[in-house]
CSV table of N, CA and C in Angstrom, one decimal:
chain,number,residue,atom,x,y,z
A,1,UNK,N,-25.0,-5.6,-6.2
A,1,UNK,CA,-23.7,-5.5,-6.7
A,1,UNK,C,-22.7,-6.0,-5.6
A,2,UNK,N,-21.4,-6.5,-5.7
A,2,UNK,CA,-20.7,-6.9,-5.3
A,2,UNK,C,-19.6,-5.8,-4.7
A,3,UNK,N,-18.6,-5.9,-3.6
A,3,UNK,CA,-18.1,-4.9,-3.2
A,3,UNK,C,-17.0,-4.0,-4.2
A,4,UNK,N,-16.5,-5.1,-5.5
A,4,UNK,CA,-15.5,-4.5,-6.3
A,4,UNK,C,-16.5,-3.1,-7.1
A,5,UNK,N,-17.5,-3.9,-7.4
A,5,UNK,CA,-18.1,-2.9,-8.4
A,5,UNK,C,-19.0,-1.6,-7.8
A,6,UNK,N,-18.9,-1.9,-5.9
A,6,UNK,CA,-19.1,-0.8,-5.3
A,6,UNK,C,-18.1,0.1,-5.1
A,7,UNK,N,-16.7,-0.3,-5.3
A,7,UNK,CA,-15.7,0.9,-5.1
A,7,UNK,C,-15.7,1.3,-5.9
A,8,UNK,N,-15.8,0.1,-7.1
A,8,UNK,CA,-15.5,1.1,-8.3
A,8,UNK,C,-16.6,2.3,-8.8
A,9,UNK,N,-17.8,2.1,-8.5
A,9,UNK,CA,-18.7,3.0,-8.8
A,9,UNK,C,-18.8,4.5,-7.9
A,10,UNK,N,-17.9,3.7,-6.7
A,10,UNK,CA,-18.2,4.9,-5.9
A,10,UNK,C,-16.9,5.9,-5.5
A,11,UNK,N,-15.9,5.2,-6.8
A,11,UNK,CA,-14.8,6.1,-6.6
A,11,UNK,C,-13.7,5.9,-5.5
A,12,UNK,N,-13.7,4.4,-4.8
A,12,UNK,CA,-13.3,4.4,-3.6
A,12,UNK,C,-12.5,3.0,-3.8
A,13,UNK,N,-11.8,2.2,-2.6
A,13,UNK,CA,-11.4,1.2,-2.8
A,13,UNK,C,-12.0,0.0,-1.8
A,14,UNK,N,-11.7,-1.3,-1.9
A,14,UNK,CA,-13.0,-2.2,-1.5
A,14,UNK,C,-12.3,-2.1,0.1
A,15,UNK,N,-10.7,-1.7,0.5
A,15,UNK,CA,-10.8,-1.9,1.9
A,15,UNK,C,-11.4,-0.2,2.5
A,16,UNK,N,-11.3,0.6,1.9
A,16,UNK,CA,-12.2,1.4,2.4
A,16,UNK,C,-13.7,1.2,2.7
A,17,UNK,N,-14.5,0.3,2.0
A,17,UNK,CA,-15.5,-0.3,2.1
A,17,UNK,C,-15.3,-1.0,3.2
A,18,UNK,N,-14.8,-1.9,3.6
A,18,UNK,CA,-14.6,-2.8,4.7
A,18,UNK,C,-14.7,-2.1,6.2
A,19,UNK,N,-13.9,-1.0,6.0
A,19,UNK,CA,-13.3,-0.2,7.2
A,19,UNK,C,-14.8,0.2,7.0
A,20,UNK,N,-15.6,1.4,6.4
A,20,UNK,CA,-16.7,1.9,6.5
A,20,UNK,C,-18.0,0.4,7.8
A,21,UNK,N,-18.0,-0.1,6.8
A,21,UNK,CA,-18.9,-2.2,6.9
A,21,UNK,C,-18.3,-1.4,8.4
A,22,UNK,N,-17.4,-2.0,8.9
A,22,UNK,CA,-16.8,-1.9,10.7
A,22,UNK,C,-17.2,-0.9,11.4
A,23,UNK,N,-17.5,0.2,10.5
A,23,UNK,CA,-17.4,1.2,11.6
A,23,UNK,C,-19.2,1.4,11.5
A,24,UNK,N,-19.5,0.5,11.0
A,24,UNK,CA,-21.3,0.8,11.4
A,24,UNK,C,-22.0,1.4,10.4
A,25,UNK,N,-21.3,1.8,9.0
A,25,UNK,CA,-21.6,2.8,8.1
A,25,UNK,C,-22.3,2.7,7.0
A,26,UNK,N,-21.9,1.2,7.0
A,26,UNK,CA,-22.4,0.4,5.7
A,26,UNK,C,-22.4,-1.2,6.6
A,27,UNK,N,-23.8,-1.1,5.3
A,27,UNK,CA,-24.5,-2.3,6.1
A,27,UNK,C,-23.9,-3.8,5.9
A,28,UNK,N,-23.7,-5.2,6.4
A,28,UNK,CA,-23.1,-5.7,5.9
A,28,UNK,C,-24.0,-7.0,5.8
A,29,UNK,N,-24.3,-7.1,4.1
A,29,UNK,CA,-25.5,-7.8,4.0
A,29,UNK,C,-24.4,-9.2,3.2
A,30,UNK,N,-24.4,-10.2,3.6
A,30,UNK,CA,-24.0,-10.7,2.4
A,30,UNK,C,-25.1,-12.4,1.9
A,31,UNK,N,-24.4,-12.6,0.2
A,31,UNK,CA,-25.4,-13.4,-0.3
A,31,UNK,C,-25.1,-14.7,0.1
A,32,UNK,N,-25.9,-15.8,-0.4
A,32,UNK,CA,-25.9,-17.0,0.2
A,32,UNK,C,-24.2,-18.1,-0.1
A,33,UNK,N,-24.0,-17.4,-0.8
A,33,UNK,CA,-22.6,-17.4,-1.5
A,33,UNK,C,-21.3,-17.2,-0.7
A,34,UNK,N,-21.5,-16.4,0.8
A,34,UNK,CA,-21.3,-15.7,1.3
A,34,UNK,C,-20.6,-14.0,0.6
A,35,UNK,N,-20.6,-13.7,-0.1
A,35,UNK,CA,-20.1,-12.8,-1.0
A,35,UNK,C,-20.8,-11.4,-0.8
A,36,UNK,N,-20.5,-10.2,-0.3
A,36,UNK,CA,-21.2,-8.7,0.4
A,36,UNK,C,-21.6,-8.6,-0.8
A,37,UNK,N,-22.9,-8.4,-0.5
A,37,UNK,CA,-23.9,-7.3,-1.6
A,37,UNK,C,-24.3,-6.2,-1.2
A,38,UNK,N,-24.4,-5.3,-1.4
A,38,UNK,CA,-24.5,-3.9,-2.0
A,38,UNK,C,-25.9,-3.3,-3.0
A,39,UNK,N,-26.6,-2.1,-2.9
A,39,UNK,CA,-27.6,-1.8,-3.8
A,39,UNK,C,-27.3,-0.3,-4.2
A,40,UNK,N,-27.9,0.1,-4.4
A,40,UNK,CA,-28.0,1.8,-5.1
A,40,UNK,C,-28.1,2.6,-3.3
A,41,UNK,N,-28.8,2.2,-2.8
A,41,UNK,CA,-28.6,2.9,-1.6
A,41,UNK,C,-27.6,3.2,-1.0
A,42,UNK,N,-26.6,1.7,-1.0
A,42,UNK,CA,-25.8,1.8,-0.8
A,42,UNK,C,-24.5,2.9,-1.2
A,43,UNK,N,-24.4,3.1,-2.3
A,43,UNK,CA,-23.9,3.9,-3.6
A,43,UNK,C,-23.9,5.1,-2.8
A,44,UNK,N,-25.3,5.5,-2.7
A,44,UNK,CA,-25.7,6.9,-2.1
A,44,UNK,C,-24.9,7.0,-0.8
A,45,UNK,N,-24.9,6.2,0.2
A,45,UNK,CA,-24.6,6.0,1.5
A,45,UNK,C,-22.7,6.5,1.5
A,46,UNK,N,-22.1,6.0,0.6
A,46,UNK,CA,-20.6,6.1,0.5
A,46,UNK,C,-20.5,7.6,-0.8
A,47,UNK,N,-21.2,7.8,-1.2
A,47,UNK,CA,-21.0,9.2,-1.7
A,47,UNK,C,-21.5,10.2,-1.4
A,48,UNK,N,-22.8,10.1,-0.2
A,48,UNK,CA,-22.7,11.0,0.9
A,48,UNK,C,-21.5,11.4,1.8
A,49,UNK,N,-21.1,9.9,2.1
A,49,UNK,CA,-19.9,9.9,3.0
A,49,UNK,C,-18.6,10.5,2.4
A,50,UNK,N,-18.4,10.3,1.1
A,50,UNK,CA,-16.9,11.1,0.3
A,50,UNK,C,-17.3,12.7,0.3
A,51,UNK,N,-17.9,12.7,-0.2
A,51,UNK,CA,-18.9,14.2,-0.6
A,51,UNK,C,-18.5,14.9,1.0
A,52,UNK,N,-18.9,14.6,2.2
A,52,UNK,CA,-18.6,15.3,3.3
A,52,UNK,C,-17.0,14.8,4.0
A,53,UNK,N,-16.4,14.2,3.6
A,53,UNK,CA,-14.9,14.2,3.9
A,53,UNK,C,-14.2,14.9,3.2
A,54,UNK,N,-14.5,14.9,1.9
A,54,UNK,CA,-14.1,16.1,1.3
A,54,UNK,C,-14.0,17.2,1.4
A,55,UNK,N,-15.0,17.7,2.2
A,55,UNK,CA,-15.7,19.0,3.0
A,55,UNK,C,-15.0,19.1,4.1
A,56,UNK,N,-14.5,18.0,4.6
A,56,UNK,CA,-13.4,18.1,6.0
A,56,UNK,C,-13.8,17.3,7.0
A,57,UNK,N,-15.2,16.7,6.5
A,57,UNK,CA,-15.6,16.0,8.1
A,57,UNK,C,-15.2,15.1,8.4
A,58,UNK,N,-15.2,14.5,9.5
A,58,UNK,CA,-14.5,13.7,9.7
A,58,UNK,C,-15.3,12.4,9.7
A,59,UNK,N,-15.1,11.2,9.6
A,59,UNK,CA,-15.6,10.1,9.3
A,59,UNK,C,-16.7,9.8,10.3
A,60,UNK,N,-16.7,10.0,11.8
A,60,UNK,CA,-17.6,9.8,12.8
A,60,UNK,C,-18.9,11.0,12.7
A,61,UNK,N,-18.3,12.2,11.6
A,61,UNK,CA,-19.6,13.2,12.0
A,61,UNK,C,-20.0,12.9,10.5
A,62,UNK,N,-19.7,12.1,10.0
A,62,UNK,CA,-21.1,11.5,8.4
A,62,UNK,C,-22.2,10.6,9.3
A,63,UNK,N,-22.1,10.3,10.1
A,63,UNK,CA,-23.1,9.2,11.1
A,63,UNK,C,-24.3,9.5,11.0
A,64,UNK,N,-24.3,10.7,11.2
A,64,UNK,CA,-25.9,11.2,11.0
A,64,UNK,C,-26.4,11.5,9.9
A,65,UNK,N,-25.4,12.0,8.9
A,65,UNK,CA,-26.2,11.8,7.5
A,65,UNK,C,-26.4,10.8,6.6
A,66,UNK,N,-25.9,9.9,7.2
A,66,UNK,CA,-25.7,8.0,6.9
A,66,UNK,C,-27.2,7.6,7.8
A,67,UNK,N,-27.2,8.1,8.4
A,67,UNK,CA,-28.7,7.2,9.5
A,67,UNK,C,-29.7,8.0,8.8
A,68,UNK,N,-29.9,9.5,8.1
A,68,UNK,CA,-30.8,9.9,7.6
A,68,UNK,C,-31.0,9.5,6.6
A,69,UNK,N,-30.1,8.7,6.0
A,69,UNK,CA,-30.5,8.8,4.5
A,69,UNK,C,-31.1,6.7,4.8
A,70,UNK,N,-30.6,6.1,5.7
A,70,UNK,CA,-30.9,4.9,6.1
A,70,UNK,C,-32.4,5.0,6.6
A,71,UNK,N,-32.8,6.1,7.4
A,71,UNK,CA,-34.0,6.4,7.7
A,71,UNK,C,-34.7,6.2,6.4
A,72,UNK,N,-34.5,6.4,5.2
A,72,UNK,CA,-35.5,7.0,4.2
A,72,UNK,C,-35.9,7.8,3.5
A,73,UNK,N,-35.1,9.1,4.1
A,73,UNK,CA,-35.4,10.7,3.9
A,73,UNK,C,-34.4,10.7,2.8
A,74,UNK,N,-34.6,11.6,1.9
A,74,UNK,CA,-34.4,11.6,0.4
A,74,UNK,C,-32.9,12.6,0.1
A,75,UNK,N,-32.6,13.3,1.5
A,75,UNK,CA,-31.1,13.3,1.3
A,75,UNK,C,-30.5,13.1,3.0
A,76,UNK,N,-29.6,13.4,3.1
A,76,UNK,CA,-28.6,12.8,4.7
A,76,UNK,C,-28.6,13.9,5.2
A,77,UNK,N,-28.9,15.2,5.0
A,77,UNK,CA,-28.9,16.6,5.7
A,77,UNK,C,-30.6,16.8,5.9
A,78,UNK,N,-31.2,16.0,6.2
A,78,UNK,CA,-33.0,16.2,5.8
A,78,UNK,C,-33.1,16.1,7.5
A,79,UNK,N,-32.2,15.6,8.6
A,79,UNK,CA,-32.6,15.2,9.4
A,79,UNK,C,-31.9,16.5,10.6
A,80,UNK,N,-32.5,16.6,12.1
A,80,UNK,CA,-32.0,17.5,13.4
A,80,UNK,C,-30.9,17.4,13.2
A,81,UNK,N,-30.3,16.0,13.3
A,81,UNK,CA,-28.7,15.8,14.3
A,81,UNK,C,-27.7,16.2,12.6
A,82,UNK,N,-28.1,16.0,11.8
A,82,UNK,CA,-27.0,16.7,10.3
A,82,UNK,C,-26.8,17.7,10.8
A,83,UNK,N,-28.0,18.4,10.5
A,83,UNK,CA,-27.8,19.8,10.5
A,83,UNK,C,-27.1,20.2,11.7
A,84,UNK,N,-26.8,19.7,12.8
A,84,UNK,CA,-26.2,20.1,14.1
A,84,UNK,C,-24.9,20.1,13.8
A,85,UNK,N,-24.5,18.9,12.6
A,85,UNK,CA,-23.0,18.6,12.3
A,85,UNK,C,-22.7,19.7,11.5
A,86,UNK,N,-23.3,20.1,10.6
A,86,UNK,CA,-23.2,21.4,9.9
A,86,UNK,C,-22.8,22.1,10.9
A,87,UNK,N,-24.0,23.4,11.8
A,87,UNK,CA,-23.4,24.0,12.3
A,87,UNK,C,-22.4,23.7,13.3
A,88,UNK,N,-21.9,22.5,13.9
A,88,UNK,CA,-20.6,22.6,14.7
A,88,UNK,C,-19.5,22.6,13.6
A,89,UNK,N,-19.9,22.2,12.7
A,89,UNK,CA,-18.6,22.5,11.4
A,89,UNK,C,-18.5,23.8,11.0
A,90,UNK,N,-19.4,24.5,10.8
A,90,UNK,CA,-19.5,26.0,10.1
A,90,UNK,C,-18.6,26.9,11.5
A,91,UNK,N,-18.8,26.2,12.4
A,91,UNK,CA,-18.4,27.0,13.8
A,91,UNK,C,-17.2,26.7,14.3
A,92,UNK,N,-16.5,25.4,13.8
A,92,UNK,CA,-15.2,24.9,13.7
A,92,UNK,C,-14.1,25.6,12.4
A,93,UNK,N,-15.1,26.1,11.2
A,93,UNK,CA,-14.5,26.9,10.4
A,93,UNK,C,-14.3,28.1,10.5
A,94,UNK,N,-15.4,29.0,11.5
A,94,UNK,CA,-15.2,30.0,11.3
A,94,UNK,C,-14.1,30.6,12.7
A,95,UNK,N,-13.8,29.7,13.4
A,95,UNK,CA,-12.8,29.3,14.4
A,95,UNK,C,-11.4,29.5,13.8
A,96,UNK,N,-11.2,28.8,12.7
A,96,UNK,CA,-10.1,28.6,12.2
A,96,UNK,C,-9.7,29.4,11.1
A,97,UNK,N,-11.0,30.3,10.7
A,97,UNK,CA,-10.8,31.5,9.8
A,97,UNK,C,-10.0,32.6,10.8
A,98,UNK,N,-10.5,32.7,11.7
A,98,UNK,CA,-10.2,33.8,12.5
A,98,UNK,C,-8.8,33.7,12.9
A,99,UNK,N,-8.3,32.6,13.3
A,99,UNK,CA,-7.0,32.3,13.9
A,99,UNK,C,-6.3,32.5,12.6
A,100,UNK,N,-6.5,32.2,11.5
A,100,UNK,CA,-6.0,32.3,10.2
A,100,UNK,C,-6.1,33.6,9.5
A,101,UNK,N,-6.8,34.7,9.9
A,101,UNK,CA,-6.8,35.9,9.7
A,101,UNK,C,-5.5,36.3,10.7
A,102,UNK,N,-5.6,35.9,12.1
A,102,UNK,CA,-4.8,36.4,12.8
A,102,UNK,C,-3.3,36.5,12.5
A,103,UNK,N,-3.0,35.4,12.1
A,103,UNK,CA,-1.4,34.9,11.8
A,103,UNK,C,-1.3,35.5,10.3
A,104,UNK,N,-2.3,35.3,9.6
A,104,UNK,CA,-1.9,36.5,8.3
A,104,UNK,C,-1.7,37.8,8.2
A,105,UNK,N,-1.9,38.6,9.7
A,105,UNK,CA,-2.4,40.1,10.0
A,105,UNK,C,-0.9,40.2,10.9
A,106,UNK,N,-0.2,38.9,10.8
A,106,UNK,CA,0.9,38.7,12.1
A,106,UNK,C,2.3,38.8,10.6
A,107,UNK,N,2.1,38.1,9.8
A,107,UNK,CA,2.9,37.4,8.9
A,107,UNK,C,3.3,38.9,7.9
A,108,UNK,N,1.7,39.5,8.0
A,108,UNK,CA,2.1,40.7,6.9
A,108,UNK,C,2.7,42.0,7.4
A,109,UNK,N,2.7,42.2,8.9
A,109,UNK,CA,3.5,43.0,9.4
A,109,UNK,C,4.7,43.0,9.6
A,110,UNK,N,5.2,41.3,9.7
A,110,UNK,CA,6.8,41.1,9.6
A,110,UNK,C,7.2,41.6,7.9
A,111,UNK,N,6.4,41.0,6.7
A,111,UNK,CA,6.5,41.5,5.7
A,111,UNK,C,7.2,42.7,5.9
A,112,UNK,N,6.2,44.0,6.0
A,112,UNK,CA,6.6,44.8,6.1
A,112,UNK,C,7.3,45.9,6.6
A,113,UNK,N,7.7,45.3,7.5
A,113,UNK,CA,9.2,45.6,8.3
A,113,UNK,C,10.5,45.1,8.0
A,114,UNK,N,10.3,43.9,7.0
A,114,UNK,CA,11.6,42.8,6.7
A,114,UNK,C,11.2,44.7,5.4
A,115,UNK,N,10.3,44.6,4.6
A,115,UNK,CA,10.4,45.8,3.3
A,115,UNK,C,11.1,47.2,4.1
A,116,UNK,N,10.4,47.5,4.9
A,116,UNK,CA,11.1,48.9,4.9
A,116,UNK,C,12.5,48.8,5.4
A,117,UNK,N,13.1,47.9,6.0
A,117,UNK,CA,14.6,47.3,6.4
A,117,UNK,C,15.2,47.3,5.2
A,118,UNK,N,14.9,46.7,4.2
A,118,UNK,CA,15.5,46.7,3.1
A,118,UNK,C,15.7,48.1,2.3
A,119,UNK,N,14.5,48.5,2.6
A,119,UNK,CA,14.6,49.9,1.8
A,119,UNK,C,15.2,51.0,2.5
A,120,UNK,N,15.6,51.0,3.8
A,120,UNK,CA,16.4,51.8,4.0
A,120,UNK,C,17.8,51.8,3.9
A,121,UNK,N,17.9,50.4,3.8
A,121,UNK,CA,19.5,49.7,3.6
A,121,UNK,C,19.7,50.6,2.2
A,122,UNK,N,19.2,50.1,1.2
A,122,UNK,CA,19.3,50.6,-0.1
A,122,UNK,C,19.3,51.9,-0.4
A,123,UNK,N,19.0,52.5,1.0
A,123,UNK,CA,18.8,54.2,0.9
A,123,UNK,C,20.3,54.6,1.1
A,124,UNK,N,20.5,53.7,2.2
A,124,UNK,CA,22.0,54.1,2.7
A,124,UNK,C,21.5,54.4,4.0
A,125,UNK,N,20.4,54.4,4.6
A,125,UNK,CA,19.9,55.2,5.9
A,125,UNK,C,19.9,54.2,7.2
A,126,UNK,N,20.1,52.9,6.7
A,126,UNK,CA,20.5,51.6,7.9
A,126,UNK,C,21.6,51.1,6.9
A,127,UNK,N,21.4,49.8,8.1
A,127,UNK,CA,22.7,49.1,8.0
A,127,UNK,C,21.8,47.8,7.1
A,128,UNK,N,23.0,47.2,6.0
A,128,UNK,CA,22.2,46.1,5.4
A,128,UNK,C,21.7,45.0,6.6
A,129,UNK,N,21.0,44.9,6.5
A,129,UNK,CA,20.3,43.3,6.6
A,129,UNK,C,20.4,42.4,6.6
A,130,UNK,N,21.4,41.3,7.9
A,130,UNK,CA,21.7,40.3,7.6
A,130,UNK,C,20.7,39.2,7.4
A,131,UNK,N,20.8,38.9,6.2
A,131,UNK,CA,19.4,38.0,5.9
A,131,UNK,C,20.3,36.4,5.5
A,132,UNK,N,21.5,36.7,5.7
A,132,UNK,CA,22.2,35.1,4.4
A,132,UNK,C,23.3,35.1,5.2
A,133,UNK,N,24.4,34.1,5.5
A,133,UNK,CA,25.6,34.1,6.0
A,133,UNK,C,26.4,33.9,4.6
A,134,UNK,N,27.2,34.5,4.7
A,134,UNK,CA,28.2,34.9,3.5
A,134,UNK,C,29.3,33.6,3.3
A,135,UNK,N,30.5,33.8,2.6
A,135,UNK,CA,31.0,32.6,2.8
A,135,UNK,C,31.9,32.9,3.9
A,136,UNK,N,32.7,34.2,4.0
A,136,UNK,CA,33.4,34.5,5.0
A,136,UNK,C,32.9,33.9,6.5
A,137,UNK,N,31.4,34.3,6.7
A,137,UNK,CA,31.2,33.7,8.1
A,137,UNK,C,31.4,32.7,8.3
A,138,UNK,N,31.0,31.5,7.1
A,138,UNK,CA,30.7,30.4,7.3
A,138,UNK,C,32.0,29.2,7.6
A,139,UNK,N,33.2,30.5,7.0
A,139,UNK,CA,34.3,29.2,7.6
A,139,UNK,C,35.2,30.5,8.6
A,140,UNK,N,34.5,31.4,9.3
A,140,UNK,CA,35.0,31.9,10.5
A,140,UNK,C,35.1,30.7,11.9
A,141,UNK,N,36.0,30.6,12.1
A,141,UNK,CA,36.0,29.5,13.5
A,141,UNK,C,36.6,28.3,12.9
A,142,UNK,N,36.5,28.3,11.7
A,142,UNK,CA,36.9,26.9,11.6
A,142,UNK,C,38.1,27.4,11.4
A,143,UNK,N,38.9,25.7,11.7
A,143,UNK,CA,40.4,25.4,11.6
A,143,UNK,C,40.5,24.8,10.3
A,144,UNK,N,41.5,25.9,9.5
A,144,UNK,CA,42.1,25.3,8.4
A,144,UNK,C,43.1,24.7,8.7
């Protein structure tokens, strides 16, 4: 197949194919015509590759599941160095869960302090809350 009818099958567009062709990803075979051809492997090769950027990887860590599935092996995670990209990804997420627990455990204590501020205002037991500038502040200082 030709590169249009490879984007199109593969959900992508033909300069994204190009950029991939450059970066080592995809093979660049072309016919006597000079015109890139493309096969079913191919196919496979770029929807491995969408399939894991979707996932968040980044384009340099599909390499190994691009060379496994080029090896022969019947999926791109079949091989050592995948699986290694997995777990430094599983380990990059659970990185970023944590930091993201932290700032949520940070975010919901201000919550809760902006709440009980309010609710004592409304008790009468503080002072309201300046949360807004009113219109009065807003033209305090200025010259009429």
């Amino acid at each position: 197949m030709r590169i249009g009818e490879l984007a199109e099958r593969a959900g992508t567009s033909t300069r994204t194919l190009r950029y991939y062709e450059s970066r080592g990803l995809l093979p660049a075979r072309r016919a006597g015509n000079g015109y890139r051809t493309y096969d079913e492997d191919d196919l496979r090769l770029i929807q491995q590759i969408r399939t894991l950027k979707d996932f968040g990887f980044d384009l340099e860590e599909t390499r190994p599941f691009v060379e496994c599935l080029r090896a022969g092996h019947p999926a791109g995670d079949s091989c050592p160095a995948s699986l290694d990209v997995y777990r430094g990804k599983l380990a990059e997420l659970d990185e970023l869960i944590g930091r993201l627990g932290s700032i949520r455990a940070q975010v919901g204590e201000q919550l809760a302090q902006a709440e009980t501020a309010q609710a004592e205002a409304a008790q009468g037991v503080a002072p309201e809350p300046l949360c807004e500038l009113t219109i009065h502040q807003l033209h305090e200082g200025e010259d009429t």
